[in-house]
Amino acid sequence: MNAHVRSKVTTHVLDSGIGLPAAGVPVRLEHDDLCNWVMIASAETDADGRATALGPTELPAGRYRLSFDTSVYFHEQEIRAFYPEVQIVFELTDPAAHYHVPLLLSPFAYSTYRGS
């Protein structure tokens, strides 16, 4: 994907335990197709903790899931964490809108919100 083209769904992972972006987190974007999760794209967060080239620039309305392999990130940090994976399921209701789904991460907690 062209580095200047932003995908319909983007994410930003921040390590709230150390107050820095979480680089190198593998992330998958999946679509719920009649109760079967189908992978659309995968990426790894960059040095700023962002994944902006995660799938196509257009997606139909529906249910989607971002899956973060947090075990890879915490292993690199030499930290034993409670959550080896974080999954965020969300509804894409407006095909014309951009969906930014940040993840705030620590070894024993996480939170998310709809960003812009």
mmCIF file of C-alpha atoms in Angstrom:
data_model
loop_
_atom_site.group_PDB
_atom_site.id
_atom_site.type_symbol
_atom_site.label_atom_id
_atom_site.label_comp_id
_atom_site.label_asym_id
_atom_site.label_seq_id
_atom_site.Cartn_x
_atom_site.Cartn_y
_atom_site.Cartn_z
ATOM 1 C CA MET A 1 0.000 0.000 0.000
ATOM 2 C CA ASN A 2 1.219 3.500 -0.826
ATOM 3 C CA ALA A 3 2.686 5.117 2.303
ATOM 4 C CA HIS A 4 0.765 8.333 1.550
ATOM 5 C CA VAL A 5 -2.609 6.580 1.419
ATOM 6 C CA ARG A 6 -4.316 6.139 4.786
ATOM 7 C CA SER A 7 -6.434 3.041 5.238
ATOM 8 C CA LYS A 8 -10.071 3.212 6.349
ATOM 9 C CA VAL A 9 -9.120 1.816 9.775
ATOM 10 C CA THR A 10 -5.982 2.990 11.579
ATOM 11 C CA THR A 11 -4.622 2.458 15.064
ATOM 12 C CA HIS A 12 -2.083 3.892 17.484
ATOM 13 C CA VAL A 13 -0.688 1.825 20.357
ATOM 14 C CA LEU A 14 0.655 3.688 23.372
ATOM 15 C CA ASP A 15 2.407 1.973 26.264
ATOM 16 C CA SER A 16 0.819 3.813 29.177
ATOM 17 C CA GLY A 17 3.149 2.059 31.618
ATOM 18 C CA ILE A 18 6.169 3.919 30.266
ATOM 19 C CA GLY A 19 4.439 6.804 28.489
ATOM 20 C CA LEU A 20 5.800 5.975 25.027
ATOM 21 C CA PRO A 21 4.503 4.623 21.708
ATOM 22 C CA ALA A 22 4.541 0.834 21.421
ATOM 23 C CA ALA A 23 6.576 0.011 18.317
ATOM 24 C CA GLY A 24 6.609 -3.433 16.737
ATOM 25 C CA VAL A 25 3.148 -4.619 17.806
ATOM 26 C CA PRO A 26 1.679 -7.005 15.202
ATOM 27 C CA VAL A 27 -1.938 -6.104 14.413
ATOM 28 C CA ARG A 28 -4.594 -7.735 12.218
ATOM 29 C CA LEU A 29 -7.762 -6.215 10.792
ATOM 30 C CA GLU A 30 -10.583 -8.714 10.338
ATOM 31 C CA HIS A 31 -14.188 -8.575 9.138
ATOM 32 C CA ASP A 32 -17.077 -10.594 10.568
ATOM 33 C CA ASP A 33 -18.506 -12.503 7.614
ATOM 34 C CA LEU A 34 -21.550 -14.396 8.912
ATOM 35 C CA CYS A 35 -19.879 -15.196 12.265
ATOM 36 C CA ASN A 36 -16.556 -16.101 10.611
ATOM 37 C CA TRP A 37 -13.648 -13.700 11.068
ATOM 38 C CA VAL A 38 -11.890 -13.060 7.748
ATOM 39 C CA MET A 39 -8.502 -11.346 7.756
ATOM 40 C CA ILE A 40 -8.356 -8.214 5.630
ATOM 41 C CA ALA A 41 -4.830 -7.033 6.411
ATOM 42 C CA SER A 42 -1.994 -7.188 8.880
ATOM 43 C CA ALA A 43 0.718 -4.743 9.859
ATOM 44 C CA GLU A 44 3.150 -3.886 12.606
ATOM 45 C CA THR A 45 3.142 -0.609 14.495
ATOM 46 C CA ASP A 46 5.901 1.783 13.451
ATOM 47 C CA ALA A 47 8.356 3.667 15.689
ATOM 48 C CA ASP A 48 5.537 6.055 16.660
ATOM 49 C CA GLY A 49 3.245 3.126 17.574
ATOM 50 C CA ARG A 50 1.019 3.716 14.533
ATOM 51 C CA ALA A 51 -0.404 1.441 11.858
ATOM 52 C CA THR A 52 -1.847 3.659 9.114
ATOM 53 C CA ALA A 53 -1.515 1.285 6.160
ATOM 54 C CA LEU A 54 -3.788 -1.394 7.584
ATOM 55 C CA GLY A 55 -6.032 -2.535 4.777
ATOM 56 C CA PRO A 56 -7.979 -0.775 2.066
ATOM 57 C CA THR A 57 -9.084 2.849 1.878
ATOM 58 C CA GLU A 58 -12.715 1.746 1.580
ATOM 59 C CA LEU A 59 -14.668 -0.840 3.567
ATOM 60 C CA PRO A 60 -18.369 -1.654 3.710
ATOM 61 C CA ALA A 61 -20.405 -1.169 6.872
ATOM 62 C CA GLY A 62 -20.195 -4.103 9.246
ATOM 63 C CA ARG A 63 -18.491 -5.579 12.275
ATOM 64 C CA TYR A 64 -14.689 -5.492 12.373
ATOM 65 C CA ARG A 65 -11.984 -6.602 14.775
ATOM 66 C CA LEU A 66 -8.477 -5.393 15.475
ATOM 67 C CA SER A 67 -6.276 -8.064 17.074
ATOM 68 C CA PHE A 68 -3.015 -6.973 18.700
ATOM 69 C CA ASP A 69 -0.325 -9.552 19.493
ATOM 70 C CA THR A 70 0.838 -7.845 22.673
ATOM 71 C CA SER A 71 2.941 -10.852 23.718
ATOM 72 C CA VAL A 72 5.470 -9.986 20.990
ATOM 73 C CA TYR A 73 5.777 -6.408 22.247
ATOM 74 C CA PHE A 74 6.077 -7.304 25.933
ATOM 75 C CA HIS A 75 8.541 -10.132 25.203
ATOM 76 C CA GLU A 76 10.795 -7.589 23.462
ATOM 77 C CA GLN A 77 10.520 -5.370 26.557
ATOM 78 C CA GLU A 78 11.343 -8.381 28.793
ATOM 79 C CA ILE A 79 8.060 -7.880 30.647
ATOM 80 C CA ARG A 80 5.674 -10.623 31.748
ATOM 81 C CA ALA A 81 2.235 -9.318 30.923
ATOM 82 C CA PHE A 82 -1.223 -10.619 31.733
ATOM 83 C CA TYR A 83 -2.791 -10.069 28.281
ATOM 84 C CA PRO A 84 -0.965 -11.882 25.446
ATOM 85 C CA GLU A 85 -3.487 -10.538 22.938
ATOM 86 C CA VAL A 86 -5.983 -7.700 22.808
ATOM 87 C CA GLN A 87 -9.005 -7.818 20.522
ATOM 88 C CA ILE A 88 -11.181 -4.810 19.830
ATOM 89 C CA VAL A 89 -14.474 -5.456 18.051
ATOM 90 C CA PHE A 90 -16.275 -2.435 16.604
ATOM 91 C CA GLU A 91 -19.038 -1.473 14.191
ATOM 92 C CA LEU A 92 -18.163 0.416 11.043
ATOM 93 C CA THR A 93 -21.470 2.155 10.394
ATOM 94 C CA ASP A 94 -20.505 4.962 8.013
ATOM 95 C CA PRO A 95 -18.503 3.728 5.008
ATOM 96 C CA ALA A 96 -17.512 7.330 4.213
ATOM 97 C CA ALA A 97 -15.918 7.941 7.640
ATOM 98 C CA HIS A 98 -12.393 7.178 8.807
ATOM 99 C CA TYR A 99 -12.098 4.915 11.874
ATOM 100 C CA HIS A 100 -9.134 5.449 14.198
ATOM 101 C CA VAL A 101 -9.025 2.943 17.073
ATOM 102 C CA PRO A 102 -6.193 3.652 19.553
ATOM 103 C CA LEU A 103 -5.044 1.158 22.180
ATOM 104 C CA LEU A 104 -3.608 2.275 25.523
ATOM 105 C CA LEU A 105 -1.597 -0.627 26.833
ATOM 106 C CA SER A 106 0.143 -1.659 30.033
ATOM 107 C CA PRO A 107 1.237 -5.099 31.294
ATOM 108 C CA PHE A 108 -1.948 -5.581 33.343
ATOM 109 C CA ALA A 109 -4.558 -3.340 31.721
ATOM 110 C CA TYR A 110 -5.667 -1.818 28.452
ATOM 111 C CA SER A 111 -8.262 0.638 27.202
ATOM 112 C CA THR A 112 -9.439 1.928 23.864
ATOM 113 C CA TYR A 113 -11.624 4.638 22.365
ATOM 114 C CA ARG A 114 -12.736 5.921 18.996
ATOM 115 C CA GLY A 115 -10.231 8.506 17.902
ATOM 116 C CA SER A 116 -10.160 10.814 14.928
#
